[in-house]
Short mmCIF file of C-alpha atoms in Angstrom, two decimals:
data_model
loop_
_atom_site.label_atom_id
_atom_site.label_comp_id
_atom_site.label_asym_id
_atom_site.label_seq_id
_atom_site.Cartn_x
_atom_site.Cartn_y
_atom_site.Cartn_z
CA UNK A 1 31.89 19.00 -32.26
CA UNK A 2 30.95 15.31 -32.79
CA UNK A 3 27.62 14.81 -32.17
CA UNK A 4 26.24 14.11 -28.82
CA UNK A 5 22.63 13.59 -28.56
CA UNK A 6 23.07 10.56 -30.96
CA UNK A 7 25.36 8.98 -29.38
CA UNK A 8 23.71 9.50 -25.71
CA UNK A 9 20.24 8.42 -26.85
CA UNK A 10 21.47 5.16 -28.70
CA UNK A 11 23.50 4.22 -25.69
CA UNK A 12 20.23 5.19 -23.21
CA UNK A 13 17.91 3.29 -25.53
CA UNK A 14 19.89 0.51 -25.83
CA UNK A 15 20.87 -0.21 -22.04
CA UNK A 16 19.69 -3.76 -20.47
CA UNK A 17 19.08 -4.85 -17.34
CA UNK A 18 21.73 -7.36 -17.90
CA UNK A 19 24.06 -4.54 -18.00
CA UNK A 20 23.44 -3.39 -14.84
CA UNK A 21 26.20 -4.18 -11.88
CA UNK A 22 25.00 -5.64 -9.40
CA UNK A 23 26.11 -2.45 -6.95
CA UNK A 24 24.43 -0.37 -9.80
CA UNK A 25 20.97 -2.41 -8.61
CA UNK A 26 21.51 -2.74 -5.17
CA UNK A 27 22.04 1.55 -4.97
CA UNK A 28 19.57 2.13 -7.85
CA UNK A 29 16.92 0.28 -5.75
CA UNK A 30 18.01 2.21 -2.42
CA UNK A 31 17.55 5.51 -4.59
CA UNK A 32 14.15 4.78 -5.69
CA UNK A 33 13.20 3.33 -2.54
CA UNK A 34 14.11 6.47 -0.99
CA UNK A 35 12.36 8.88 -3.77
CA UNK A 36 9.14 7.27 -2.64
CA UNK A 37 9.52 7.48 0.40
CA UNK A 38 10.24 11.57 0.39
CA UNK A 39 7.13 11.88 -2.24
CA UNK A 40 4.97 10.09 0.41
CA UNK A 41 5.91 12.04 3.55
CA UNK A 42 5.65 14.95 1.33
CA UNK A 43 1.82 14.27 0.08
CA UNK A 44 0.56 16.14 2.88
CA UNK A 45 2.14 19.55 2.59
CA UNK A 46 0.81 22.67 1.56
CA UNK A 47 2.69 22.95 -1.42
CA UNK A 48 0.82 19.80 -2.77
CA UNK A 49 -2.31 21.06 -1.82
CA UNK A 50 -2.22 23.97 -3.51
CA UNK A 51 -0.68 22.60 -6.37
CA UNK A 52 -3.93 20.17 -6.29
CA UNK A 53 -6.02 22.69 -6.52
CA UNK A 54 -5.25 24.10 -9.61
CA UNK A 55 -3.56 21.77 -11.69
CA UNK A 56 -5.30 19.26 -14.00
CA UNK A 57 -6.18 16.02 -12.69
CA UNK A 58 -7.59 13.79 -15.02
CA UNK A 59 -8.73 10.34 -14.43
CA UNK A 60 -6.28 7.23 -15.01
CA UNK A 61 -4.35 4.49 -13.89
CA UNK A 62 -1.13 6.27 -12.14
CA UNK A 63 -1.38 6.09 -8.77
CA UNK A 64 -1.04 9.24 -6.20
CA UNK A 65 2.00 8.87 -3.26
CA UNK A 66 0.79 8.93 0.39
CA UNK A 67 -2.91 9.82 -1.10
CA UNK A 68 -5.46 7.83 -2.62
CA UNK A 69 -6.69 7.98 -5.78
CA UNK A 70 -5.30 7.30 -9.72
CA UNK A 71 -4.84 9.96 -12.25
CA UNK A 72 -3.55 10.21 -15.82
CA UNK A 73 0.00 9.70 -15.88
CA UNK A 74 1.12 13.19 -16.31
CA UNK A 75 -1.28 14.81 -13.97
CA UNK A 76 0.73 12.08 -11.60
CA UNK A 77 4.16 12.37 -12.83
CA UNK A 78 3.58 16.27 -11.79
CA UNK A 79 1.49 16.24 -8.75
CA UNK A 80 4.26 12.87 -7.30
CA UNK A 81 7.00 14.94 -8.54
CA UNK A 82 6.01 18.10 -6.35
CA UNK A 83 5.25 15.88 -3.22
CA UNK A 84 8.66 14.16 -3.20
CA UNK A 85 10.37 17.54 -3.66
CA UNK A 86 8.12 19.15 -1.06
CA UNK A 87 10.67 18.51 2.07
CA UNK A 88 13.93 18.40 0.07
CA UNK A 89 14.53 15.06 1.72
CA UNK A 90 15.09 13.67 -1.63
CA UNK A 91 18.86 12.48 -2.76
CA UNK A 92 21.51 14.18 -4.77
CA UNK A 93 24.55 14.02 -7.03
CA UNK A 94 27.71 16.33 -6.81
CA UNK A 95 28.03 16.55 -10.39
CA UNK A 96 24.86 17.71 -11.76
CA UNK A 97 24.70 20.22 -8.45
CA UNK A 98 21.26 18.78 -8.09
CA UNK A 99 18.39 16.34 -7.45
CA UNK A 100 18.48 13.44 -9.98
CA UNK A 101 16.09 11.23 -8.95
CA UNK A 102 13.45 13.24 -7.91
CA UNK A 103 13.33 14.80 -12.00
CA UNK A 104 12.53 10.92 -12.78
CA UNK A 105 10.82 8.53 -10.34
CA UNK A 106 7.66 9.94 -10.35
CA UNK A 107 7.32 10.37 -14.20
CA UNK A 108 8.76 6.71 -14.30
CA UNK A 109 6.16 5.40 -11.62
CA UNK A 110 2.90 7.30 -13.37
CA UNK A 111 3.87 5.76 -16.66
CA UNK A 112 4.54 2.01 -15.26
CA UNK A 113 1.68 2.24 -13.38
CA UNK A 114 -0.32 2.78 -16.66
CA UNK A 115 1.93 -0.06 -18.51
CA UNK A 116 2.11 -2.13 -15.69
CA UNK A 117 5.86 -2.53 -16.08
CA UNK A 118 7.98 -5.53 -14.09
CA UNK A 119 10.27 -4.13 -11.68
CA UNK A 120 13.43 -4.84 -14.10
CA UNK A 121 11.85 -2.63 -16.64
CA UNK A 122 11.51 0.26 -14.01
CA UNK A 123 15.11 -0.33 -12.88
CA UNK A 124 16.54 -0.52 -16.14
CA UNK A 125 14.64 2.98 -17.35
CA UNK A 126 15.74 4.35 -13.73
CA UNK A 127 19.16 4.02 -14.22
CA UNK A 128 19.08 4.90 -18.16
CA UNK A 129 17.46 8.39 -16.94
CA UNK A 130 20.17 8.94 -14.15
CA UNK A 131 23.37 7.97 -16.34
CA UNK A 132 22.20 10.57 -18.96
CA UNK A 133 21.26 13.55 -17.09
CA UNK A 134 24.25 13.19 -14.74
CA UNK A 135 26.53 12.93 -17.91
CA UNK A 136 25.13 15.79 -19.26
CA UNK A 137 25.71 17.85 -16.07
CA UNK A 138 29.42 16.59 -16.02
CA UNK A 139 30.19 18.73 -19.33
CA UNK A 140 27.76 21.51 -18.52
CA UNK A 141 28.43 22.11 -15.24
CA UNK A 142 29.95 24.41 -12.89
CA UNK A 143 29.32 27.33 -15.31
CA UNK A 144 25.05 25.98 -15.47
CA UNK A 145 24.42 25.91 -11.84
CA UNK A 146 26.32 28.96 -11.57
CA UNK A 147 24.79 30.99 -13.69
CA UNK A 148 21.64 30.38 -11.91
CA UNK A 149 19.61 27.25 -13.57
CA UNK A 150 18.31 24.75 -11.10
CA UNK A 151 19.63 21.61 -12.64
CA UNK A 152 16.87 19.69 -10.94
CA UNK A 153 15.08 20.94 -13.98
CA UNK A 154 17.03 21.77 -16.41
CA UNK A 155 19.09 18.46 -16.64
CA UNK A 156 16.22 16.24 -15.15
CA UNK A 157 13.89 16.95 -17.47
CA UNK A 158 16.07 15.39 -20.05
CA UNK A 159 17.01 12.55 -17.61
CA UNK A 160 13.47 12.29 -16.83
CA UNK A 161 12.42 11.75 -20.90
CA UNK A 162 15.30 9.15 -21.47
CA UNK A 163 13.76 7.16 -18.58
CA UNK A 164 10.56 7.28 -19.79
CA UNK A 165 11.68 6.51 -23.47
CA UNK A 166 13.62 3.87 -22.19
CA UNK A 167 10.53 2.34 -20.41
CA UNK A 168 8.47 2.65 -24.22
CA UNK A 169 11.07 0.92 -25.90
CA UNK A 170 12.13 3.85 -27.95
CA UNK A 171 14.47 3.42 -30.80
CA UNK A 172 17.78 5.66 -30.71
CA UNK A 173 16.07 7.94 -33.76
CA UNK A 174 13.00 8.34 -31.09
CA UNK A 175 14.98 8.79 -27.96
CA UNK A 176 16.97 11.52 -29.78
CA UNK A 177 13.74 13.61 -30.72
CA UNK A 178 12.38 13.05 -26.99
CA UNK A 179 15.38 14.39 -26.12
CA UNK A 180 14.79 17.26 -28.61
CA UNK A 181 11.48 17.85 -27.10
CA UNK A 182 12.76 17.74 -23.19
CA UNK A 183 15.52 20.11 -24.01
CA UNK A 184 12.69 22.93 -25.09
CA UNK A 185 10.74 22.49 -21.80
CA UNK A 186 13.95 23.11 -19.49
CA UNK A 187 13.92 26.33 -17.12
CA UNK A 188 14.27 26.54 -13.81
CA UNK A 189 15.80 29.63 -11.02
CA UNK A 190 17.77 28.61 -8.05
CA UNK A 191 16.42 32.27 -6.92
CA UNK A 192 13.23 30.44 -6.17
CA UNK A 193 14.92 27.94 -3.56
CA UNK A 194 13.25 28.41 -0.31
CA UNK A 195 9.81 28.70 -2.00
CA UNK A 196 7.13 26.26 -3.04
CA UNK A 197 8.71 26.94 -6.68
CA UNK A 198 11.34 24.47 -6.09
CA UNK A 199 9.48 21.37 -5.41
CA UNK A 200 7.53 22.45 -8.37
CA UNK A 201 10.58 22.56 -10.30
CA UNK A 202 10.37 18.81 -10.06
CA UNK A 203 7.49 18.65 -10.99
CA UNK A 204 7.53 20.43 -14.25
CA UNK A 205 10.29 17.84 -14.89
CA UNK A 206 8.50 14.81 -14.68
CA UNK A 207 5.72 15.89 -16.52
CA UNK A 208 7.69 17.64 -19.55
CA UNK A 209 9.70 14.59 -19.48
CA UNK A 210 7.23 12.27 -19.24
CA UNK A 211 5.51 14.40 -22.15
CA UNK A 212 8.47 14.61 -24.50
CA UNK A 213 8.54 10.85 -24.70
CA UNK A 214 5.26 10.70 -24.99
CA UNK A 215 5.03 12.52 -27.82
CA UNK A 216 8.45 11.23 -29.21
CA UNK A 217 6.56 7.76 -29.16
CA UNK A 218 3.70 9.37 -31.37
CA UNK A 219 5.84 10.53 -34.28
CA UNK A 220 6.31 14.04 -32.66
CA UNK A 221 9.36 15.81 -34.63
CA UNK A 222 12.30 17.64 -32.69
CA UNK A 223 16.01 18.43 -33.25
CA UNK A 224 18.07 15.68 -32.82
CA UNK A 225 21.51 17.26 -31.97
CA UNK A 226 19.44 19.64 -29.85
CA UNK A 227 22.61 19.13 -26.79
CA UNK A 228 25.39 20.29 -29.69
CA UNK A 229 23.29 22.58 -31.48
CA UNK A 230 24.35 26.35 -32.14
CA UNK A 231 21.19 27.52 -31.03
CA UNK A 232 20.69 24.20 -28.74
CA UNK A 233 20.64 23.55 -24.80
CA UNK A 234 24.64 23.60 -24.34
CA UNK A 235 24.97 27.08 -26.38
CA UNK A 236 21.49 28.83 -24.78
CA UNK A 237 22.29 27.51 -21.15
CA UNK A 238 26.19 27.70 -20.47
CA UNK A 239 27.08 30.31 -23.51
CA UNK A 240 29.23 27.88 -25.08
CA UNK A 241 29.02 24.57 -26.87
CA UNK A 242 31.59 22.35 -25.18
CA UNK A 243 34.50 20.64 -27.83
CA UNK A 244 35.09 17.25 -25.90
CA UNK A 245 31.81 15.17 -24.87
CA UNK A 246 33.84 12.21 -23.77
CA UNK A 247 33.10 12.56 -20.39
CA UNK A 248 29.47 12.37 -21.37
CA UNK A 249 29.99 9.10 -23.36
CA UNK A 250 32.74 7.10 -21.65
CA UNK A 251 32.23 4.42 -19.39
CA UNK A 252 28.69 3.73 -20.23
CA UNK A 253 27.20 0.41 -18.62
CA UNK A 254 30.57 0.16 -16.88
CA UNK A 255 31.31 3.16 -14.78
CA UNK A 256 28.26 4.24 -13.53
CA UNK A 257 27.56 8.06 -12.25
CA UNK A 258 25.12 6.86 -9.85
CA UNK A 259 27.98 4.99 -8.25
CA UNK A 260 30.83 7.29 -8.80
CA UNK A 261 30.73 10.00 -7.06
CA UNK A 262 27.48 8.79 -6.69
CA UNK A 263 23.70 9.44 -5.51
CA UNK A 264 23.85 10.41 -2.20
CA UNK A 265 20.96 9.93 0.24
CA UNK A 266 19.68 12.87 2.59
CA UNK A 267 20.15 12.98 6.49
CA UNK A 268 18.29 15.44 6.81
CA UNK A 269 15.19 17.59 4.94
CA UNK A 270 17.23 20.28 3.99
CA UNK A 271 20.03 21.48 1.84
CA UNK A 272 22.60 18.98 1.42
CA UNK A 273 24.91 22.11 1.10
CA UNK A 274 24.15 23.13 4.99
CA UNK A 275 24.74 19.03 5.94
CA UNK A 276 28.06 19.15 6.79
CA UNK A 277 27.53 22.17 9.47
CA UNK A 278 24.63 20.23 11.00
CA UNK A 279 26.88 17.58 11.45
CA UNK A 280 29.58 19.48 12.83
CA UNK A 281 27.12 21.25 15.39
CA UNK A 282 25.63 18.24 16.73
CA UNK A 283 29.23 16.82 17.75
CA UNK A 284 29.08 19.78 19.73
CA UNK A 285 25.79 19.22 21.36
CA UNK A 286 26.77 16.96 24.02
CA UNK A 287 29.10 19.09 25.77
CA UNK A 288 27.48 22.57 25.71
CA UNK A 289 24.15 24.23 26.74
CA UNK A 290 23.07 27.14 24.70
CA UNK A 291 22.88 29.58 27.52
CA UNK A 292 26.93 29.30 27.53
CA UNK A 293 27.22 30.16 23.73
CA UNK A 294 28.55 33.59 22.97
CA UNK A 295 29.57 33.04 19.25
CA UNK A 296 29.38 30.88 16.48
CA UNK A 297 31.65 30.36 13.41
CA UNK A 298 30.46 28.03 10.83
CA UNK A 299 32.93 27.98 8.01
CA UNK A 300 31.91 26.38 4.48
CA UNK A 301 33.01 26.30 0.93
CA UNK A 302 32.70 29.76 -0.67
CA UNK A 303 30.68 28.21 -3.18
CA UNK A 304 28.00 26.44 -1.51
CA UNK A 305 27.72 29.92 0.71
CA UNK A 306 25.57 31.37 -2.57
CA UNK A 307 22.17 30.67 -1.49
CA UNK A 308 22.04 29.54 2.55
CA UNK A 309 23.29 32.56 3.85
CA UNK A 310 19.71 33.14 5.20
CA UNK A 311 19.53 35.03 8.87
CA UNK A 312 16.25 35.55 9.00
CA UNK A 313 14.21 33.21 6.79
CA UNK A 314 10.97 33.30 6.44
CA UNK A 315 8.99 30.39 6.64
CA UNK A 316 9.74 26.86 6.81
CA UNK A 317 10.62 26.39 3.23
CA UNK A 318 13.16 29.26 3.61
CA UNK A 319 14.64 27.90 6.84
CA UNK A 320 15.91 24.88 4.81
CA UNK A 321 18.17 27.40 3.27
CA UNK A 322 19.32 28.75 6.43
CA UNK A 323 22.75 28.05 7.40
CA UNK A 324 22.35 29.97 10.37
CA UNK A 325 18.97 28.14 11.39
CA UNK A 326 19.60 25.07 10.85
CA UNK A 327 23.03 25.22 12.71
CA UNK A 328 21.47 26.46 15.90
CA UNK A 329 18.93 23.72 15.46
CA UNK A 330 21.45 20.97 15.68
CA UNK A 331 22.90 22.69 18.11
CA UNK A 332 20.41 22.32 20.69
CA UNK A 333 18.88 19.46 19.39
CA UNK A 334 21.76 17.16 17.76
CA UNK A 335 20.75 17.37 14.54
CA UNK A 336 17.71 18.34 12.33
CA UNK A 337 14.03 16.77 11.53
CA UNK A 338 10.61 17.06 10.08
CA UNK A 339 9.07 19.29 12.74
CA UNK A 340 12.02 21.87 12.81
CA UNK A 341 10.75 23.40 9.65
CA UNK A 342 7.08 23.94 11.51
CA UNK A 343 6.21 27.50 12.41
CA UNK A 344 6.62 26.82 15.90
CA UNK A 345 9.96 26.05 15.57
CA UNK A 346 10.82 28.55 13.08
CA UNK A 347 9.83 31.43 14.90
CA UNK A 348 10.94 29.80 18.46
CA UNK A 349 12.37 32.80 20.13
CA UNK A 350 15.34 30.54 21.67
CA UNK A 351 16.66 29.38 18.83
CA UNK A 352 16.54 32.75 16.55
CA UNK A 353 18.62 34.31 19.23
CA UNK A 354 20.96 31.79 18.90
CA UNK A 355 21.12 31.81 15.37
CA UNK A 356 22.03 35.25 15.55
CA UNK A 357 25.21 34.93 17.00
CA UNK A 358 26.20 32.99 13.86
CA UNK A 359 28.83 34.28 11.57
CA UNK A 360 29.55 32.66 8.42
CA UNK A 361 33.46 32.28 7.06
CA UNK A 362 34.54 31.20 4.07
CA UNK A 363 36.93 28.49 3.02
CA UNK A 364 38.65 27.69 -0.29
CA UNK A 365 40.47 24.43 0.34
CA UNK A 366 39.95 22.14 -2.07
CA UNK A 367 37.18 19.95 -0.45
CA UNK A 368 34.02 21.62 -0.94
CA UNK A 369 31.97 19.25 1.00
CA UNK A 370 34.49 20.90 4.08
CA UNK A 371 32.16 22.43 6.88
CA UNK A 372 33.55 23.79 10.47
CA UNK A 373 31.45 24.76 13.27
CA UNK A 374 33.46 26.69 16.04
CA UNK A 375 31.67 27.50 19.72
CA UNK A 376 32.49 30.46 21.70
CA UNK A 377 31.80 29.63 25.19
CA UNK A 378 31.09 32.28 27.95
CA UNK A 379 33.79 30.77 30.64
CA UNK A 380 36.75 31.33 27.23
CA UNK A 381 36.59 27.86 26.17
CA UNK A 382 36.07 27.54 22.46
CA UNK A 383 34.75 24.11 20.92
CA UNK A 384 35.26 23.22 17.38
CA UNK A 385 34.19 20.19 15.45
CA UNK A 386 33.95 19.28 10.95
CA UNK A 387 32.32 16.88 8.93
CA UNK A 388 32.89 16.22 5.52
CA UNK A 389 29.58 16.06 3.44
CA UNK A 390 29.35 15.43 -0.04
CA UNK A 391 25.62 15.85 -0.68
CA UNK A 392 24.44 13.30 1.72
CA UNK A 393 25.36 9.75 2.20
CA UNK A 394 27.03 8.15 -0.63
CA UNK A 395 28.04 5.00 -1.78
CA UNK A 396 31.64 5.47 -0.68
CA UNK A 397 29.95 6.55 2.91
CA UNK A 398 26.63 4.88 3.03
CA UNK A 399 24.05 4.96 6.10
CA UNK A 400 23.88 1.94 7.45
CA UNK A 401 20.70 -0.30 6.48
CA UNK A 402 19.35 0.72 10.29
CA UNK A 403 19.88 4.04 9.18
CA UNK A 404 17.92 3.89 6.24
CA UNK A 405 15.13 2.02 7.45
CA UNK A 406 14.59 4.07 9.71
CA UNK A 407 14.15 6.95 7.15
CA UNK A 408 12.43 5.36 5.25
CA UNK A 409 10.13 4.27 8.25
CA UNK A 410 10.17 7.79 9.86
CA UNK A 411 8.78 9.10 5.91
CA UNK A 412 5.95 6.51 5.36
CA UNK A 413 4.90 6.72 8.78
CA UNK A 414 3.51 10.45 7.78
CA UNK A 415 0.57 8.77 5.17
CA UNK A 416 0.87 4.98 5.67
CA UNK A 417 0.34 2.83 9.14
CA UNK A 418 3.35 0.94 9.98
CA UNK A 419 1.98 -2.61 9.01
CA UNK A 420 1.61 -0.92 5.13
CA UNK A 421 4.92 0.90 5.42
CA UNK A 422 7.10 -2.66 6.12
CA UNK A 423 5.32 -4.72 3.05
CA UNK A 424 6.16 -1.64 1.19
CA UNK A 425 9.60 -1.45 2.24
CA UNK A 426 10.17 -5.32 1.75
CA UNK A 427 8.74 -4.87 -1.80
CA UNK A 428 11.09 -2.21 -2.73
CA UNK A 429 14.13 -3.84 -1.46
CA UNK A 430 12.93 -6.97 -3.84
CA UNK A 431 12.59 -4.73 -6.42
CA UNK A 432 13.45 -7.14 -9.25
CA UNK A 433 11.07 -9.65 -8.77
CA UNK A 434 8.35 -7.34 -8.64
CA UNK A 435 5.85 -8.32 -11.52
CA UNK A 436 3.44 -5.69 -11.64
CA UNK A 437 4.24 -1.82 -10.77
CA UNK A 438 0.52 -1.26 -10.57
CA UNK A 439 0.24 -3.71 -7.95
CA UNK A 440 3.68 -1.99 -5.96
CA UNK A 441 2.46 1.31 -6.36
CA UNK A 442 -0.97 0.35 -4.18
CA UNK A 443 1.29 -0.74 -1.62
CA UNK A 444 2.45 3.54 -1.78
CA UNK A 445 -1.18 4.59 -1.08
CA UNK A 446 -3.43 4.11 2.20
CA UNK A 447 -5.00 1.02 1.77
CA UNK A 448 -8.51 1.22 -0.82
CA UNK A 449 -10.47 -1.69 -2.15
CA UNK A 450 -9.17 -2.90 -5.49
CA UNK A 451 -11.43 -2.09 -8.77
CA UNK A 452 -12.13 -4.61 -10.87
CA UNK A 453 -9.24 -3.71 -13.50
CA UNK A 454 -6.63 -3.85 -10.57
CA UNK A 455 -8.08 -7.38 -9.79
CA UNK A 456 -8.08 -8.11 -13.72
CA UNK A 457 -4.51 -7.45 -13.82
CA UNK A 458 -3.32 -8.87 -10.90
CA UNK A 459 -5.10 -12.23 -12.44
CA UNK A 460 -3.58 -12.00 -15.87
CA UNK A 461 0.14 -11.28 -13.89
CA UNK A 462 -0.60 -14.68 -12.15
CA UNK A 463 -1.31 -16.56 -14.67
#
């Protein structure tokens, strides 16, 4: 096999911002836009909290989302990482079965934030992380996901050290060995979906990422065909070390995976595999009550039926999963937010009897992003209604700016006051222009007076 890591890390370490389209910008700045957003609305939850309370949290100058307070970088990357994974709001990508950004913006942010990195920079790293860990996944996957890694982790943290390298400036030798490193801190379960694992999954990514280029930086040795190796991540994850990488190399700085089949941005804080039934159900809404439903059908993909075929979850974490749930949800509500994953709601009498009269079918057609909901009404009459859902909105089918503002407002609004939440927004949007990412990433916090090294550095970036 020719040698992949190589040839991935020179063309990672080597990207430019001038290479970027300008549709690779525009949806690279809507995906980290909306990664901050998730890992601010998720600062509050318990997961996070917990997580607080017995991870390290050393003093520095990375900033915490939706909280105050700075930390050293990888404390950040880790603690940011499990807060915008929290409410699986965040976006994903068909091809590596996963979330991409989520393994990288918060590793990215805590190390700009101690560089103090130009937007550009950020960008440029952002897009070098996605490009590779997505590429990876396209060679790796079905037979990873389906064997029961979370490629979240597994790829991200790889995507996550090729950002970060990129952002130090590592040579292709370095970025190779950072790779090496990443590649030794990958595991992950999808059996732990529905738990407060998951979001830590991303976590572990950004700061093992983060780490690995950290260390790469320092002279830190590693095997630098660790992707081809015999005994490397290809042969230990899938059982076999794939013959043609092309699809991993081609089309680099031209046709990017963010665009094609894209990143796509959540709906709703769920699984994007149970999207496409919410969406079905709530074109039903309108023109049924629940007292007159006597069955449900909700046909999906055989293979996204692996892990939400959930009757009776749990908690609020394991209602996420719940095809069943989440159905009767948008059902009788039109679709699916923040406070249906509250106890309350959960456990709301109404709405488990409901979802018990769901039965899930099925389907092999070639779409898998295919989803049918079909109504059995008391009076005979039986309703049907499908939506096609990748993973979320795409760039072939994006939401509307209205639609993502309002996301993004609806997100922010859960740490930041409204006033806070616009100058961040406009900020993000201008991403480019942005001088200073320690001076952004205030804007992600509730407001706190500035120290006299953030007022230092704002001076110098003026000058």
């Amino acid at each position: 096999m020719t040698s992949l890591t190589p040839r991935l890390a020179a063309r990672a370490a080597g990207l430019t911002f001038a290479d970027l389209s300008q549709p690779a910008r525009d949806w690279a700045i809507r995906a980290l836009a909306d990664t901050v957003a998730s890992g601010i609305a998720g600062a509050g939850e318990e997961v996070v909290r917990i997580a607080g309370s017995v991870l390290t949290a050393g003093p520095g100058a990375s900033a915490l989302l939706g909280r105050p307070g700075r930390l050293h970088e990888l404390d950040a990357a880790q603690i940011n990482g499990i807060s915008a994974h929290a409410l699986d709001f965040d976006d994903c990508n068909l091809e590596m079965d996963g979330h991409p950004s989520v393994s990288i913006v918060p590793a990215l942010l805590a190390l700009a934030d101690r560089l103090d990195s130009t937007g550009t920079d950020l960008l440029t790293a952002y897009v070098a992380g996605i490009e590779a860990e997505i590429r990876i996944a396209r060679i790796a996957n079905p037979a990873h996901a389906e064997r029961g890694w979370h490629p979240t982790v597994t790829f991200g943290v790889i995507g996550a050290a090729v950002a970060c390298g990129r952002l130090l400036g590592l040579s292709p030798e370095r970025m190779a060995i950072a790779m090496g490193i990443a590649a030794s801190c990958a595991a992950g379960l999808r059996a732990n979906s529905g738990t407060m694992t998951k979001p830590l999954h991303a976590g572990q990514a950004n700061r093992n990422g983060l780490q690995a280029a950290l260390l790469a930086a320092a002279g830190f040795t590693a095997n630098p065909a660790v992707l081809e190796h015999k005994f490397g991540f290809m042969a230990a994850f899938n059982g076999a070390v794939p013959q043609d990488v092309d699809a991993a190399l081609d089309g680099w700085g031209q046709d990017f995976a963010l665009l094609s089949p894209g990143i796509a941005i959540k709906q709703y804080p769920c699984c994007a595999f149970v999207h496409c039934a919410i969406d079905a159900a709530a074109q039903l809404q309108s023109q049924v009550a629940p007292a007159q439903i006597e069955t449900i059908e909700v046909v999906l993909h055989r293979k996204r039926l692996k892990n939400i075929d959930r009757p009776d979850p749990r908690d609020g974490l394991d209602a996420k999963f719940s095809t069943q749930y989440l159905t009767a949800r948008a059902l009788m509500a039109g679709g699916v937010g923040f406070a249906d994953f509250e106890a309350g709601r959960v456990f709301d009498p109404a709405t488990r009897a409901l979802a018990a009269r769901v039965r899930l079918v099925a389907h092999d057609e070639a779409d898998l992003s295919l989803g049918r909901v079909g109504v059995g009404l008391a009076d005979g009459r039986v309703l049907s209604a499908r939506a096609s859902v990748a993973m979320g909105r795409g760039p072939a089918n994006p939401m509307t700016p209205a639609q993502f503002r309002a996301k993004f407002d609806d997100c922010v609004a859960r740490a930041l006051p409204a006033d806070a939440g616009a100058s961040l927004f406009a900020a993000l949007m201008d991403l480019p222009r942005q001088a200073s990412i320690r001076r952004l990433s205030r804007l992600m916090q509730p407001v706190a007076p500035l120290t006299q090294n953030d007022a230092a550095s704002d001076a110098a970036k003026e000058r």
